[in-house]
Amino acid sequence: MKVYADNAATTAMSQTAIQAMLPYFDKIYGNPSSLHSIGQEAKEALENARATVAQCLGCEPREILFTSGGSEADNQAIISAARFGARMGKKHIITTAFEHHAVLHTLNRLEKEGFEVTYLDVSHGHNITAQQVKDAIRPDTALVTVMYANNEIGSILPIPEIGAICKAAGVTFHTDAVQAVGHLHINVREQNIDMLSLSGHKFHGPKGVGALYVRKGFPLVNIIEGGAQERGKRAGTENIPGICGMAAAMKEACDNIDKNMPKVAAMRDKLIAGLSQIPHCALNGDPVNRLPGNVSFCFEGIEGESLLLFLDAKGISASSGSACTSGSLDPSHVLLAIGRVHDVAHGSLRLSLSEYNTMEEMDHILTAVPEVVQYLRNMSPVWRDLQTGKRTYIL
Ligand SMILES: *Cc1c(COP(=O)(O)O)cnc(C)c1O
């Protein structure tokens, strides 16, 4: 049995999204900036896609900017807010310690330029509280950038409460909602979000395309310079097939949230209940406010990489920490931020589900994971030391 359980890394494309893209490869291949009819047909498709994305988020079409993905949207949002803040002498930014690298590395660059960044502690309950944000806001705070939901451990952050606090304090609020769009109900107006990043390939759309919502009037800074596309804020000929595919996938996902959420959450809860039976393990992430598709555990005495290889041999595609950190020896910054020590963080497993998974697949995972964990522990010198008392258990 083949089980794809790595939907936080990327998703299979929906047939609806694929069909929505096809005409723009061979029939309506025009450049939206061209004045002839084939160009104008592409322009119309672009603006229809913009209206669809805007409708899903509860904003106006002109508040949507198409980008090459979530990373670019994060970069542009943060750099723009930093430049705007700096013009008014505000050079303090608030974020969390478990953001995606697209956010953290952009902030690192700003720190080198003299910005000060507060990284909110996420070790209590593997989440933050809105109060932590409120307490961190200063007169010179230019931006609060806090993810909507964490990609590794699934915690859903208190975004509406944070939005209200930022609005009251007059601080710009950006959220990396890449893991939330299409999976949770989002309304940028009601939730007082000034900027929001999203990415097509996390909700069964194509890779290499995303969007940034920016509240109208907010001064954006270009990351890509060149032509006047996207109201002059993002140069380059628009990725029309990608944008149309993303918009179709987003509409499909948003229209079906109420149907998919309980279905996916039931599979998640079955896995969490079953895997919790494995001795010396711990669930990562907020147990209550949690993405419907996220299951994340640490197993003591094993290496997550070995676990992945053995699961792959059993047909299961999973992940250990984030896809971006695999290949490096450092454990995930997210697991360290929630307080897992190095040894424990190395033994992590993330199973991320979508509505394309089935309960039969969960049964297969629940047979395979305990077997592989036991097999690896039997070979592990660390596990032997734990069992003989030469080392003490952490979990
Ligand atoms: C995947 C992801 C990104 C990056 O999106 P890309 O479209 O792959 O650039 C950013 N933030 C989070 C939380 C993600 O999960």
PDB file of N, CA and C in Angstrom, residues 21 44 49 54-55 97 99 105 113 117 122 151 159 167 173 198 208 220 249 284 302 305 313 326 343 363 367 388 390:
ATOM      1  N   MET A  21      -5.813  24.720 -15.462  1.00  0.00           N
ATOM      2  CA  MET A  21      -4.556  25.230 -16.015  1.00  0.00           C
ATOM      3  C   MET A  21      -4.407  24.974 -17.512  1.00  0.00           C
ATOM      4  N   GLU A  44      -7.902  38.531 -18.752  1.00  0.00           N
ATOM      5  CA  GLU A  44      -9.195  38.279 -18.123  1.00  0.00           C
ATOM      6  C   GLU A  44      -9.097  37.102 -17.148  1.00  0.00           C
ATOM      7  N   ALA A  49      -8.953  35.079 -11.644  1.00  0.00           N
ATOM      8  CA  ALA A  49      -8.245  34.339 -10.588  1.00  0.00           C
ATOM      9  C   ALA A  49      -8.050  35.233  -9.363  1.00  0.00           C
ATOM     10  N   ALA A  54      -9.364  36.629  -3.803  1.00  0.00           N
ATOM     11  CA  ALA A  54      -9.839  37.679  -2.895  1.00  0.00           C
ATOM     12  C   ALA A  54     -11.111  37.249  -2.179  1.00  0.00           C
ATOM     13  N   GLN A  55     -11.995  36.593  -2.926  1.00  0.00           N
ATOM     14  CA  GLN A  55     -13.256  36.170  -2.322  1.00  0.00           C
ATOM     15  C   GLN A  55     -13.007  35.138  -1.218  1.00  0.00           C
ATOM     16  N   ALA A  97       9.518  32.062  17.684  1.00  0.00           N
ATOM     17  CA  ALA A  97      10.748  31.287  17.503  1.00  0.00           C
ATOM     18  C   ALA A  97      10.548  30.117  16.543  1.00  0.00           C
ATOM     19  N   GLU A  99       8.841  30.174  13.429  1.00  0.00           N
ATOM     20  CA  GLU A  99       8.410  30.549  12.069  1.00  0.00           C
ATOM     21  C   GLU A  99       9.139  29.714  11.014  1.00  0.00           C
ATOM     22  N   HIS A 105      14.781  33.868   8.099  1.00  0.00           N
ATOM     23  CA  HIS A 105      15.984  34.320   7.397  1.00  0.00           C
ATOM     24  C   HIS A 105      15.835  35.755   6.881  1.00  0.00           C
ATOM     25  N   GLU A 113      20.839  44.738   9.397  1.00  0.00           N
ATOM     26  CA  GLU A 113      20.693  46.147   9.002  1.00  0.00           C
ATOM     27  C   GLU A 113      20.330  47.038  10.177  1.00  0.00           C
ATOM     28  N   VAL A 117      14.707  42.272  16.668  1.00  0.00           N
ATOM     29  CA  VAL A 117      13.617  41.310  16.539  1.00  0.00           C
ATOM     30  C   VAL A 117      13.380  40.597  17.872  1.00  0.00           C
ATOM     31  N   VAL A 122       7.856  29.812  22.446  1.00  0.00           N
ATOM     32  CA  VAL A 122       6.758  28.904  22.069  1.00  0.00           C
ATOM     33  C   VAL A 122       6.802  27.609  22.885  1.00  0.00           C
ATOM     34  N   ASN A 151       3.988  24.644  10.352  1.00  0.00           N
ATOM     35  CA  ASN A 151       4.113  23.583   9.342  1.00  0.00           C
ATOM     36  C   ASN A 151       4.674  22.278   9.904  1.00  0.00           C
ATOM     37  N   ILE A 159      -4.762  33.895  15.948  1.00  0.00           N
ATOM     38  CA  ILE A 159      -4.641  34.984  14.968  1.00  0.00           C
ATOM     39  C   ILE A 159      -5.701  36.088  15.138  1.00  0.00           C
ATOM     40  N   LYS A 167      -4.292  45.876  15.798  1.00  0.00           N
ATOM     41  CA  LYS A 167      -5.123  46.984  15.319  1.00  0.00           C
ATOM     42  C   LYS A 167      -5.216  48.071  16.390  1.00  0.00           C
ATOM     43  N   PHE A 173       0.288  44.023  10.932  1.00  0.00           N
ATOM     44  CA  PHE A 173       0.218  42.601  11.272  1.00  0.00           C
ATOM     45  C   PHE A 173       0.267  41.749  10.000  1.00  0.00           C
ATOM     46  N   LEU A 198       0.324  33.198   1.133  1.00  0.00           N
ATOM     47  CA  LEU A 198      -0.217  31.865   0.863  1.00  0.00           C
ATOM     48  C   LEU A 198       0.522  31.254  -0.321  1.00  0.00           C
ATOM     49  N   GLY A 208       5.294  26.745  -7.152  1.00  0.00           N
ATOM     50  CA  GLY A 208       5.891  27.916  -7.800  1.00  0.00           C
ATOM     51  C   GLY A 208       4.923  29.059  -8.008  1.00  0.00           C
ATOM     52  N   LEU A 220       3.899  48.846  -0.487  1.00  0.00           N
ATOM     53  CA  LEU A 220       4.736  47.673  -0.749  1.00  0.00           C
ATOM     54  C   LEU A 220       6.057  48.074  -1.372  1.00  0.00           C
ATOM     55  N   ALA A 249      -7.816  25.643  -7.243  1.00  0.00           N
ATOM     56  CA  ALA A 249      -7.577  24.777  -6.080  1.00  0.00           C
ATOM     57  C   ALA A 249      -8.022  25.466  -4.805  1.00  0.00           C
ATOM     58  N   ASN A 284       4.251  16.363  19.587  1.00  0.00           N
ATOM     59  CA  ASN A 284       4.703  17.742  19.416  1.00  0.00           C
ATOM     60  C   ASN A 284       3.539  18.592  18.939  1.00  0.00           C
ATOM     61  N   ILE A 302      15.841   6.811  18.756  1.00  0.00           N
ATOM     62  CA  ILE A 302      15.977   6.507  17.317  1.00  0.00           C
ATOM     63  C   ILE A 302      16.298   7.779  16.536  1.00  0.00           C
ATOM     64  N   GLU A 305      15.666  10.085  10.542  1.00  0.00           N
ATOM     65  CA  GLU A 305      16.023   9.791   9.147  1.00  0.00           C
ATOM     66  C   GLU A 305      15.889   8.290   8.864  1.00  0.00           C
ATOM     67  N   ALA A 313      10.211   2.310   2.692  1.00  0.00           N
ATOM     68  CA  ALA A 313      10.257   0.937   2.181  1.00  0.00           C
ATOM     69  C   ALA A 313       8.916   0.239   2.358  1.00  0.00           C
ATOM     70  N   SER A 326      15.989  18.689   6.273  1.00  0.00           N
ATOM     71  CA  SER A 326      16.497  17.346   6.057  1.00  0.00           C
ATOM     72  C   SER A 326      17.754  17.456   5.197  1.00  0.00           C
ATOM     73  N   ASP A 343      18.839  15.236  21.335  1.00  0.00           N
ATOM     74  CA  ASP A 343      18.665  13.788  21.152  1.00  0.00           C
ATOM     75  C   ASP A 343      17.228  13.429  20.816  1.00  0.00           C
ATOM     76  N   ASP A 363      -4.668   2.725   9.142  1.00  0.00           N
ATOM     77  CA  ASP A 363      -4.406   1.397   9.718  1.00  0.00           C
ATOM     78  C   ASP A 363      -3.019   0.916   9.308  1.00  0.00           C
ATOM     79  N   THR A 367       0.186   0.146  11.855  1.00  0.00           N
ATOM     80  CA  THR A 367       0.905  -1.133  11.924  1.00  0.00           C
ATOM     81  C   THR A 367       2.395  -0.885  11.711  1.00  0.00           C
ATOM     82  N   THR A 388      19.271  -0.348  30.018  1.00  0.00           N
ATOM     83  CA  THR A 388      20.100  -0.898  31.092  1.00  0.00           C
ATOM     84  C   THR A 388      20.352   0.128  32.192  1.00  0.00           C
ATOM     85  N   LYS A 390      22.016   2.927  31.934  1.00  0.00           N
ATOM     86  CA  LYS A 390      23.253   3.736  31.788  1.00  0.00           C
ATOM     87  C   LYS A 390      22.914   5.172  31.393  1.00  0.00           C
TER      88      LYS A 390
END
